[in-house]
PDB file of C-alpha atoms in Angstrom:
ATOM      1  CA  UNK A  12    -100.408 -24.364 132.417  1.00 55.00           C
ATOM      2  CA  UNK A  13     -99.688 -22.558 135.437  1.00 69.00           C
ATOM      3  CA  UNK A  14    -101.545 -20.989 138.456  1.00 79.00           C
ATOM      4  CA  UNK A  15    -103.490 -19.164 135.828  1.00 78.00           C
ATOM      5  CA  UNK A  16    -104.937 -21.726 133.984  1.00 77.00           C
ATOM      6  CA  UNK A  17    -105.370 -23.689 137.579  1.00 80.00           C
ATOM      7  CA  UNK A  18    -107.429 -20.937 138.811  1.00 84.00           C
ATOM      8  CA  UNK A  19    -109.507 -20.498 136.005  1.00 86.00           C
ATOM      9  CA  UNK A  20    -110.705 -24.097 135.729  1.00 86.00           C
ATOM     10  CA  UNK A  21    -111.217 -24.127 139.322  1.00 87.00           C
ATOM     11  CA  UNK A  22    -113.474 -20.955 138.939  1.00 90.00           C
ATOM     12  CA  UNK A  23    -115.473 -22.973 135.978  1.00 90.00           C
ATOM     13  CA  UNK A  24    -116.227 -25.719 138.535  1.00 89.00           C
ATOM     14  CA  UNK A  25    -116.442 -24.303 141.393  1.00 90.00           C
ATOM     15  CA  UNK A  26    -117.375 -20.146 140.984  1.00 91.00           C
ATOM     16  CA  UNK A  27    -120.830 -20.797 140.751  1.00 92.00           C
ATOM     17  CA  UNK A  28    -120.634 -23.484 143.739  1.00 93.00           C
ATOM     18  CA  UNK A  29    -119.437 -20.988 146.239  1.00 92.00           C
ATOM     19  CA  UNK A  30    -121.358 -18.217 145.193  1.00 94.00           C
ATOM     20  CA  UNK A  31    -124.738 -19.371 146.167  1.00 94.00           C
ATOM     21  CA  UNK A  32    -122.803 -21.092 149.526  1.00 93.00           C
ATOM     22  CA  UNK A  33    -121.727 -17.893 150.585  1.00 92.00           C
ATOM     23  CA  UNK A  34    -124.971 -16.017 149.356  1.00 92.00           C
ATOM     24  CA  UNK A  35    -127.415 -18.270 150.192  1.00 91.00           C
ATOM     25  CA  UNK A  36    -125.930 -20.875 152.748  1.00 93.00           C
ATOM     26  CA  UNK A  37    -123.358 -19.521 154.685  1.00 92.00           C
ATOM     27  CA  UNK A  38    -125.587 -16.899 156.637  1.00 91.00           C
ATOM     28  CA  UNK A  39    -127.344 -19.610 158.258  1.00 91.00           C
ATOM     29  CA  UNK A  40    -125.767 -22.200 159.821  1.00 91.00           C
ATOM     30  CA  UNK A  41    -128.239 -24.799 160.138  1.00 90.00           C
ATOM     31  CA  UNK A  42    -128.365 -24.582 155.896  1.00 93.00           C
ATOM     32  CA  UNK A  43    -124.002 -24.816 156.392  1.00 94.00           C
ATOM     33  CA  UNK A  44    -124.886 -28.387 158.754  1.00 93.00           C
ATOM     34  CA  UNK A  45    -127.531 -29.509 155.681  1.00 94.00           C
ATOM     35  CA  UNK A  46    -124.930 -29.231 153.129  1.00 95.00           C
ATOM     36  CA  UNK A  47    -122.611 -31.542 155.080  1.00 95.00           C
ATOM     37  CA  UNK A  48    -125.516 -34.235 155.843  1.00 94.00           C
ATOM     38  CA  UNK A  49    -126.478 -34.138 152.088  1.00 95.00           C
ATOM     39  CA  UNK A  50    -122.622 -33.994 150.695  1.00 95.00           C
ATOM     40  CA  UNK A  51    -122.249 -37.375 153.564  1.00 94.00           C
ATOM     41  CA  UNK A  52    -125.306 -39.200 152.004  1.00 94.00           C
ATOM     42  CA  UNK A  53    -124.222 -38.425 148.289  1.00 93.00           C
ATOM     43  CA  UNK A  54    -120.503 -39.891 148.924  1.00 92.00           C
ATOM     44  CA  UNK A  55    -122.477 -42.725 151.173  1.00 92.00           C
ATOM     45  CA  UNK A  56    -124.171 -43.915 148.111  1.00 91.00           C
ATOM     46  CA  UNK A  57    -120.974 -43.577 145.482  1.00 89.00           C
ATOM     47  CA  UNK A  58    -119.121 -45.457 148.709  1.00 89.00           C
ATOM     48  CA  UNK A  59    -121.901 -48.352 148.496  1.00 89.00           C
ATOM     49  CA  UNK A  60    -121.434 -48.241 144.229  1.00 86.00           C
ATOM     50  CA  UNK A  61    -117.696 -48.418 144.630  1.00 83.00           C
ATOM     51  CA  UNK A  62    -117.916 -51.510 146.682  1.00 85.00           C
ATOM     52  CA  UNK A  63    -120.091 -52.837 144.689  1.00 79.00           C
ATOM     53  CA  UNK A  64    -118.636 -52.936 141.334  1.00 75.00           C
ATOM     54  CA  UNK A  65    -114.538 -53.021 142.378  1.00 75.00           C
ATOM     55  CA  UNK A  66    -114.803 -56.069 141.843  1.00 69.00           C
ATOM     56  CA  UNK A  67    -115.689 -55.741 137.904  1.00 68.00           C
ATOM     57  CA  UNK A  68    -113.275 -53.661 136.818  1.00 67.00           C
ATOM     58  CA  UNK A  69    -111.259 -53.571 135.085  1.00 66.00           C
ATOM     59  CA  UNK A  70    -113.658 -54.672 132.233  1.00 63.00           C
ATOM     60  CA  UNK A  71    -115.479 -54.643 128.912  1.00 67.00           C
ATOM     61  CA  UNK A  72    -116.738 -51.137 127.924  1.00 68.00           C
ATOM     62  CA  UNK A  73    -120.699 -52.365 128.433  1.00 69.00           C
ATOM     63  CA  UNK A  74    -119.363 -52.553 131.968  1.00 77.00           C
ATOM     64  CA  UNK A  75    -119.754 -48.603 132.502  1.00 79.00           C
ATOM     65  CA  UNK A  76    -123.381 -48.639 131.443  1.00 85.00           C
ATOM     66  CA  UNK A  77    -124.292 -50.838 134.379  1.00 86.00           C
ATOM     67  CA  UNK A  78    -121.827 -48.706 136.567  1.00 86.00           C
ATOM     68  CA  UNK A  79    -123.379 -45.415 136.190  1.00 89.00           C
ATOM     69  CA  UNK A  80    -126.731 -46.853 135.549  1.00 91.00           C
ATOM     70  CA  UNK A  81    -126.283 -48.456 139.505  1.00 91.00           C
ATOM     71  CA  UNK A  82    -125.092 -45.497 140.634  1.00 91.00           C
ATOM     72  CA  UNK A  83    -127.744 -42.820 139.624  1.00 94.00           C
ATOM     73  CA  UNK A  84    -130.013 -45.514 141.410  1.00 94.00           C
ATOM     74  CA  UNK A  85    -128.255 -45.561 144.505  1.00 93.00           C
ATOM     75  CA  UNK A  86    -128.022 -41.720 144.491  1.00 94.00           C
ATOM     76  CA  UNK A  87    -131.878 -41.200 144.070  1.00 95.00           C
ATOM     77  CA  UNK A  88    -132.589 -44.291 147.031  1.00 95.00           C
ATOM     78  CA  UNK A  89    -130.340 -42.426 148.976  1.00 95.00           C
ATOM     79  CA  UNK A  90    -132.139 -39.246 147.740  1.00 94.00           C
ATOM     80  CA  UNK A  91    -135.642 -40.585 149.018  1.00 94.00           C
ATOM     81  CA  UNK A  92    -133.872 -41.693 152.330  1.00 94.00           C
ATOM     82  CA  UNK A  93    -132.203 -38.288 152.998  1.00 94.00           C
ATOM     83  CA  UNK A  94    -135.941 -36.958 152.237  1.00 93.00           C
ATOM     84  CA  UNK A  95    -137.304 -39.092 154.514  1.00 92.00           C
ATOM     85  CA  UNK A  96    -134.448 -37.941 156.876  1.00 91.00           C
ATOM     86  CA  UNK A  97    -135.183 -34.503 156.687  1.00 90.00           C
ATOM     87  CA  UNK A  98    -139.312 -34.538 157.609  1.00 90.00           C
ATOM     88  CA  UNK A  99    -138.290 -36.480 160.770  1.00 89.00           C
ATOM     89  CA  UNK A 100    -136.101 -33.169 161.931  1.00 86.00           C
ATOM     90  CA  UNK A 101    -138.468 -30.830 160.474  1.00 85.00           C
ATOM     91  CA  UNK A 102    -141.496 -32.387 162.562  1.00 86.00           C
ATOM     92  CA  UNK A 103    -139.050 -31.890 165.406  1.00 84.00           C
ATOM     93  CA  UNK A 104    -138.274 -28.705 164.571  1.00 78.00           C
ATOM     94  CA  UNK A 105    -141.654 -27.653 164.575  1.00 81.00           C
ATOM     95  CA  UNK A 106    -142.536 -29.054 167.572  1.00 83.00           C
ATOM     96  CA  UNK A 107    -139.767 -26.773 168.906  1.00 76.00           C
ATOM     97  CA  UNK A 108    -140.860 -24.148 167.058  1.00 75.00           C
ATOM     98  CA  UNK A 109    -144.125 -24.121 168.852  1.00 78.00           C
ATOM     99  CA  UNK A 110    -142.588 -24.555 172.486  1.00 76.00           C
ATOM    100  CA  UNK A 111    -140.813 -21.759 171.946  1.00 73.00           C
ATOM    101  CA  UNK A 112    -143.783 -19.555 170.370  1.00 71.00           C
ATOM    102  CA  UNK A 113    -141.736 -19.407 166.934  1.00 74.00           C
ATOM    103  CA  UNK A 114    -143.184 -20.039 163.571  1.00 76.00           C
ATOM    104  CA  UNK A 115    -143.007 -23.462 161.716  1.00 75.00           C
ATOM    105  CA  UNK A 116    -141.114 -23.857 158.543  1.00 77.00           C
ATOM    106  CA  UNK A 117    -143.189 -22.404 155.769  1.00 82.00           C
ATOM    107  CA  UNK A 118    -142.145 -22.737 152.032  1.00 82.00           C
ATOM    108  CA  UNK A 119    -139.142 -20.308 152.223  1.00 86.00           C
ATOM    109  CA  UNK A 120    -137.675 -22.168 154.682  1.00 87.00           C
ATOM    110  CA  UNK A 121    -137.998 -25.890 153.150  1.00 89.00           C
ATOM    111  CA  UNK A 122    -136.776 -24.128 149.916  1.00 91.00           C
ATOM    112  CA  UNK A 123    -133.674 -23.003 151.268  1.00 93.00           C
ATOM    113  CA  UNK A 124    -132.971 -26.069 152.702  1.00 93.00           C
ATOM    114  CA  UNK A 125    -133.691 -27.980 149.178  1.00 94.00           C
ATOM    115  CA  UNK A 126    -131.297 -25.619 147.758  1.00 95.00           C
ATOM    116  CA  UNK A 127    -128.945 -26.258 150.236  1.00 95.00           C
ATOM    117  CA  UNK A 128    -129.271 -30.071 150.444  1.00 95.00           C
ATOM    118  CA  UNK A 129    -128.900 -29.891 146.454  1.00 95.00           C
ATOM    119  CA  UNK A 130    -125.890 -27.823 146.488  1.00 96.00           C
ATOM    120  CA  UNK A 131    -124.533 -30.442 149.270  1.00 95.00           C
ATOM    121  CA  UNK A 132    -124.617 -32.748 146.912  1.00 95.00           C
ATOM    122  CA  UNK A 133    -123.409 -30.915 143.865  1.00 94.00           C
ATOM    123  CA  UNK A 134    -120.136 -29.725 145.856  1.00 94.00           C
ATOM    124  CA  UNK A 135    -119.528 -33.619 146.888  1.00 93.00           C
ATOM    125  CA  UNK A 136    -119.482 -34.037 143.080  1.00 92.00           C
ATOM    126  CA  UNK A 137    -117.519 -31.447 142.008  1.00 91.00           C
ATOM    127  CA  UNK A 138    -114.792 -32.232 144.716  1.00 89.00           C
ATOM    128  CA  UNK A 139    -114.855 -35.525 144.497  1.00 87.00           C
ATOM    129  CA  UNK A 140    -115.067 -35.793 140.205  1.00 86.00           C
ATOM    130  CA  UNK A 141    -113.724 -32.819 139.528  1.00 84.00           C
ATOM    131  CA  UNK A 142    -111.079 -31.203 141.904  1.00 82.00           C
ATOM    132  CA  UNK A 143    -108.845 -34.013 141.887  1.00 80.00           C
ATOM    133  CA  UNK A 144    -108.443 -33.887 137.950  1.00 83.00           C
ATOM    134  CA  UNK A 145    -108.701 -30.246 137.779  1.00 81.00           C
ATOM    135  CA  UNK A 146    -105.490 -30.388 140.105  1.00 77.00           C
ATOM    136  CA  UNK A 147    -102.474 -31.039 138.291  1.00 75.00           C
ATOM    137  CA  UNK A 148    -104.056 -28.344 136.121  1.00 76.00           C
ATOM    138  CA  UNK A 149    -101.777 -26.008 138.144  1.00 76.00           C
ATOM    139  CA  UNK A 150     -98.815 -27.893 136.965  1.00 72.00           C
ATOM    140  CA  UNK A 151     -97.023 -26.016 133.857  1.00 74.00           C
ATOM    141  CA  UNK A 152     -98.365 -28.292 130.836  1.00 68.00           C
ATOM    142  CA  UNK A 153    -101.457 -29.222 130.016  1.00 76.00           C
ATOM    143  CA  UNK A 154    -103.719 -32.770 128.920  1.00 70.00           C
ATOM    144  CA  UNK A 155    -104.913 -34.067 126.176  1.00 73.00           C
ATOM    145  CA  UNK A 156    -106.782 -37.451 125.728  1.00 74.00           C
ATOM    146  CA  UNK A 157    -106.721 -39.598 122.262  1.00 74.00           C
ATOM    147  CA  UNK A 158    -110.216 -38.963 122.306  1.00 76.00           C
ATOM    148  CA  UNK A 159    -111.038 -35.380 122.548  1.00 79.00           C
ATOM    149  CA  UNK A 160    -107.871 -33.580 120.927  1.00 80.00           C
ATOM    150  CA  UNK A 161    -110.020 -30.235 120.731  1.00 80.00           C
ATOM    151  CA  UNK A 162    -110.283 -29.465 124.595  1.00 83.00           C
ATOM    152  CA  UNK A 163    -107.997 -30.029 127.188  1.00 85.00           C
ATOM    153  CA  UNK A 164    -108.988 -32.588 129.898  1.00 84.00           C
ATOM    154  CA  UNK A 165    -109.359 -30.222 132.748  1.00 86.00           C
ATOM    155  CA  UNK A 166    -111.373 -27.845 130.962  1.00 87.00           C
ATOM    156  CA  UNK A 167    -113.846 -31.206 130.048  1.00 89.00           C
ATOM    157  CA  UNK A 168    -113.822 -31.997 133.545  1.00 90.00           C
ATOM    158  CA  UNK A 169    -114.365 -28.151 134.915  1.00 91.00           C
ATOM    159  CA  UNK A 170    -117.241 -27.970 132.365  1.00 93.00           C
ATOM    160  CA  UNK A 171    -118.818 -31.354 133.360  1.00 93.00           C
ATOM    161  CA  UNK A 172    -118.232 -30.438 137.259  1.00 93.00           C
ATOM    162  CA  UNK A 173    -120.359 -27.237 136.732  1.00 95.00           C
ATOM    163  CA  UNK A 174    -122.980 -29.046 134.627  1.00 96.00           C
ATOM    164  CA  UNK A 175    -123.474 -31.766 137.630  1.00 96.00           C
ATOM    165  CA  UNK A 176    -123.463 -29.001 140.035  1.00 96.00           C
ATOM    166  CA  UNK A 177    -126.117 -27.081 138.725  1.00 96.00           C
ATOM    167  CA  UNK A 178    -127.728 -30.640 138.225  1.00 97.00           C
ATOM    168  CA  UNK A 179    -127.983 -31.453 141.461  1.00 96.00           C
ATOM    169  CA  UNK A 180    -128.840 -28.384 143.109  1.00 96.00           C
ATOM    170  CA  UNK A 181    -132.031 -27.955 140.814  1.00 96.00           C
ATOM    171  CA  UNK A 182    -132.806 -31.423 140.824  1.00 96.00           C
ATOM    172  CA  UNK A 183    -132.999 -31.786 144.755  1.00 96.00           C
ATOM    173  CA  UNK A 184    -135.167 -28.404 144.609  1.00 96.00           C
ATOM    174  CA  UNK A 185    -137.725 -30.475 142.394  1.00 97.00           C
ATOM    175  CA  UNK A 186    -137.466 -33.499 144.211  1.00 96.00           C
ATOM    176  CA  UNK A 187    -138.227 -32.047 147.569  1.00 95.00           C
ATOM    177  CA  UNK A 188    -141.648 -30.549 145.681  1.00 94.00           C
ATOM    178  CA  UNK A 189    -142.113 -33.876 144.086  1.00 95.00           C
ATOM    179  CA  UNK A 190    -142.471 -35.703 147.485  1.00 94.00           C
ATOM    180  CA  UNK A 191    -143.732 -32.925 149.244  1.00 91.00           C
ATOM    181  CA  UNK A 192    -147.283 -32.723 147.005  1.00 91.00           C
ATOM    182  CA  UNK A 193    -146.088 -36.495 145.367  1.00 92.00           C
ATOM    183  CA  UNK A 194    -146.018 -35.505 142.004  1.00 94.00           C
ATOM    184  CA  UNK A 195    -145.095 -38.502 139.891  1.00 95.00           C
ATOM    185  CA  UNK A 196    -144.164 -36.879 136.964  1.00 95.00           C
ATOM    186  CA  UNK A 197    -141.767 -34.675 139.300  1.00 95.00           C
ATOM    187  CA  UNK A 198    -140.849 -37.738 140.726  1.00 95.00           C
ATOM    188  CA  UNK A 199    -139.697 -39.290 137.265  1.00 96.00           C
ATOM    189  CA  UNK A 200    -137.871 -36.244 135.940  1.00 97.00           C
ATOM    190  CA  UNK A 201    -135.503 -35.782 138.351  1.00 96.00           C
ATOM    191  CA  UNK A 202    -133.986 -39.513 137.775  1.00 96.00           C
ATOM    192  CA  UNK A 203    -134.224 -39.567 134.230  1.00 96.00           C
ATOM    193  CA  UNK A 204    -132.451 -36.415 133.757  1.00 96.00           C
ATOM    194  CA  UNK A 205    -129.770 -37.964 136.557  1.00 96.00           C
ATOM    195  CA  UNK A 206    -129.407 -40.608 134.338  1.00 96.00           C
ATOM    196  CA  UNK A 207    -129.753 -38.882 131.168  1.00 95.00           C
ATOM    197  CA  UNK A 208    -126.749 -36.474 132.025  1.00 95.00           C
ATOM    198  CA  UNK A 209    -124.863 -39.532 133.139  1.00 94.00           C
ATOM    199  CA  UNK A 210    -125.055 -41.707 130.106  1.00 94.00           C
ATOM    200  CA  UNK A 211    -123.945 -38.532 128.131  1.00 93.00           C
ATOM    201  CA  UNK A 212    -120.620 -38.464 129.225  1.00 91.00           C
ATOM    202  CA  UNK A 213    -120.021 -41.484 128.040  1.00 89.00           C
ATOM    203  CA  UNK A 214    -119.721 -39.679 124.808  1.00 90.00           C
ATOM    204  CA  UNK A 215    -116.534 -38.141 125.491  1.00 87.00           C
ATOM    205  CA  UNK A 216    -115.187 -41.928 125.249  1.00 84.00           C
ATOM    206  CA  UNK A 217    -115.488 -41.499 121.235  1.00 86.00           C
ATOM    207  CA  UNK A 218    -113.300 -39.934 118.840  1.00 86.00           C
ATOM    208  CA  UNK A 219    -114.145 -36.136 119.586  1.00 84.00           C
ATOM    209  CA  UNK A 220    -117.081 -37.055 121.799  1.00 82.00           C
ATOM    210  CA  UNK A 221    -116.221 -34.576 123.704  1.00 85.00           C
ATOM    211  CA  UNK A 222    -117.455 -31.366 121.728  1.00 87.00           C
ATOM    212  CA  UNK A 223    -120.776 -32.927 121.960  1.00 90.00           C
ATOM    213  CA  UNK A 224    -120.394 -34.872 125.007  1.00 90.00           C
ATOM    214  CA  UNK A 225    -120.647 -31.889 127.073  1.00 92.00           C
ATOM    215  CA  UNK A 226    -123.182 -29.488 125.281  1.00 94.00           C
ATOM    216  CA  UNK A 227    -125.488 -32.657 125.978  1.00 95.00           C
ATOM    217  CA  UNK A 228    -125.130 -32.743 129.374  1.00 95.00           C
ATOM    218  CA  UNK A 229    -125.502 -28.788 129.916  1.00 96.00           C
ATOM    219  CA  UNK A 230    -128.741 -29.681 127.787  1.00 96.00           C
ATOM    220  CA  UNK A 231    -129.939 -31.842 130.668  1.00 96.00           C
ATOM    221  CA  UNK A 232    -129.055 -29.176 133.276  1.00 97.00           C
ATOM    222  CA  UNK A 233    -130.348 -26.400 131.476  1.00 97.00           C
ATOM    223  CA  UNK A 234    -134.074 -28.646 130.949  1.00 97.00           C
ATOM    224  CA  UNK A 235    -133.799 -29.411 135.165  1.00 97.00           C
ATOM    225  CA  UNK A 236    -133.202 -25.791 135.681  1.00 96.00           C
ATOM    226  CA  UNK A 237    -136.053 -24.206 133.567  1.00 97.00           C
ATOM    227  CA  UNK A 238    -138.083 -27.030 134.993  1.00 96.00           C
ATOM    228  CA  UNK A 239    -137.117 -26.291 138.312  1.00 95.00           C
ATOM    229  CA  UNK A 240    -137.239 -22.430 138.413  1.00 94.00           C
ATOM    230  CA  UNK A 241    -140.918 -23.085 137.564  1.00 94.00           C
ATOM    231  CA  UNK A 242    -141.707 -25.096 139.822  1.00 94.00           C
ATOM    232  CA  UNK A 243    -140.435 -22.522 142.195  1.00 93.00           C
ATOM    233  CA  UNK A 244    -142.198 -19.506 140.633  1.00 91.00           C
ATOM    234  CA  UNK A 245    -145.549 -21.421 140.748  1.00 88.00           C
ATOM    235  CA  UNK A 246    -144.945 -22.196 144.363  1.00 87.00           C
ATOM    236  CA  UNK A 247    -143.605 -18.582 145.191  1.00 82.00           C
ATOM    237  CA  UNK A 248    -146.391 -16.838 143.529  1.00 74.00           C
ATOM    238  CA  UNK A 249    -149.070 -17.501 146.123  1.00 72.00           C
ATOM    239  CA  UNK A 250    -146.518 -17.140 148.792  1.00 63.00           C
ATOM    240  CA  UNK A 251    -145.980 -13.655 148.076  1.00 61.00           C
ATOM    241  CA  UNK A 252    -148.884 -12.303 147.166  1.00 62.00           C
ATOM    242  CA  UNK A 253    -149.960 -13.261 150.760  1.00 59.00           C
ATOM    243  CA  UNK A 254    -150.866 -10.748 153.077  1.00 50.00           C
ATOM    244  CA  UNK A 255    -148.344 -10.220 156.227  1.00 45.00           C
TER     245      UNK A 255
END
């Protein structure tokens, strides 16, 4: 397809990806450090799944349910852990904060670090899924699977990259909420959708699963991003209508 073509898939997966890292994340670079912890524990947890079911595989087809069904769980254990990770620092930080005669993290600040610890772990997906598929893309032909005849492979996989991204990012913002006040229904949305969006792309396996393979899963990004941007706007509200 050419360095065209390359480009533009890598745009789809990735554009949106490093646009809020260099608007939102690279500025600060304690947020640059959080993106690297949470990218670590993401590919820590596919690392553990990987272990765990190389052993399987090849197999049946039932054998990917239990795959991705595993591996959504590890990622939202490891999600809790890297939670539990991050009020241990933040206690320290504000103990440090007060030594110094600084202010302790208020809302802004733990939101931009959920943001940034969700888009850690949305990049680590869309490098790790999607860049080395979108690759050859730069090549001069192009893919087509028996299964989806309608889009080309890299386009599926530059669409489904962006979808998890987004997925991620949002879904980390409404986790760290969830635990913060323990909101259980919080606390259930975010893995459900997780595992929602993953079961969907089992649907580009069928004959022309693809054209609805992928609509679904931007349907369960779109839901965690609504759901998410409220979540914010209910938080923000009181924040700044405060008085400095």
């Amino acid at each position: 397809m050419g360095l065209v073509a390359g480009f533009g898939y890598f745009l789809i997966a990735l554009g949106p990806a490093l646009t809020i890292f260099g608007s939102s994340v690279a500025p600060k670079p304690f947020l640059i450090l959080t993106v690297l912890a949470s990218a670590l524990v993401w590919l820590a947890s596919l690392n553990i799944a990987a272990i765990v079911w190389r052993a399987f595989l090849p197999g049946p087809s039932w054998v990917f349910l239990l795959i991705l069904t595993t591996s959504v769980a590890l990622q939202e254990a490891f999600r809790l852990l890297y939670w539990h990770l991050y009020l241990k620092i933040e206690k320290y930080l504000n103990v440090l904060a007060t030594k110094l005669s600084k202010p302790q993290c208020n809302y802004l600040d733990r939101l931009e670090i959920a943001l940034a610890s969700g888009v850690g772990h949305g990049l680590a997906h869309a490098v790790f899924f999607g860049l080395s598929i979108i690759a050859p893309a730069f090549g001069p032909a192009t893919y087509y699977t028996s299964s989806c005849k309608q889009m080309p492979l890299f386009l599926v996989s530059a669409l489904s990259s962006l979808a998890f991204f987004l997925l991620h990012t949002f879904s980390m913002v409404i986790a760290f909420n969830a635990y913060t006040y323990d909101n259980i229904s919080q606390k259930l949305f975010v893995p459900i959708m997780h595992l929602g969006a993953a079961l969907l792309t089992l649907v580009n396996l069928l004959p022309n699963g693809c054209t609805a393979g992928v609509p679904l899963v931007f349907l369960c990004t779109a839901l965690t991003m609504a759901y998410g941007g409220k979540i914010v706007w209910h938080n923000l509200v009181p924040v700044l209508n405060t008085p400095c």
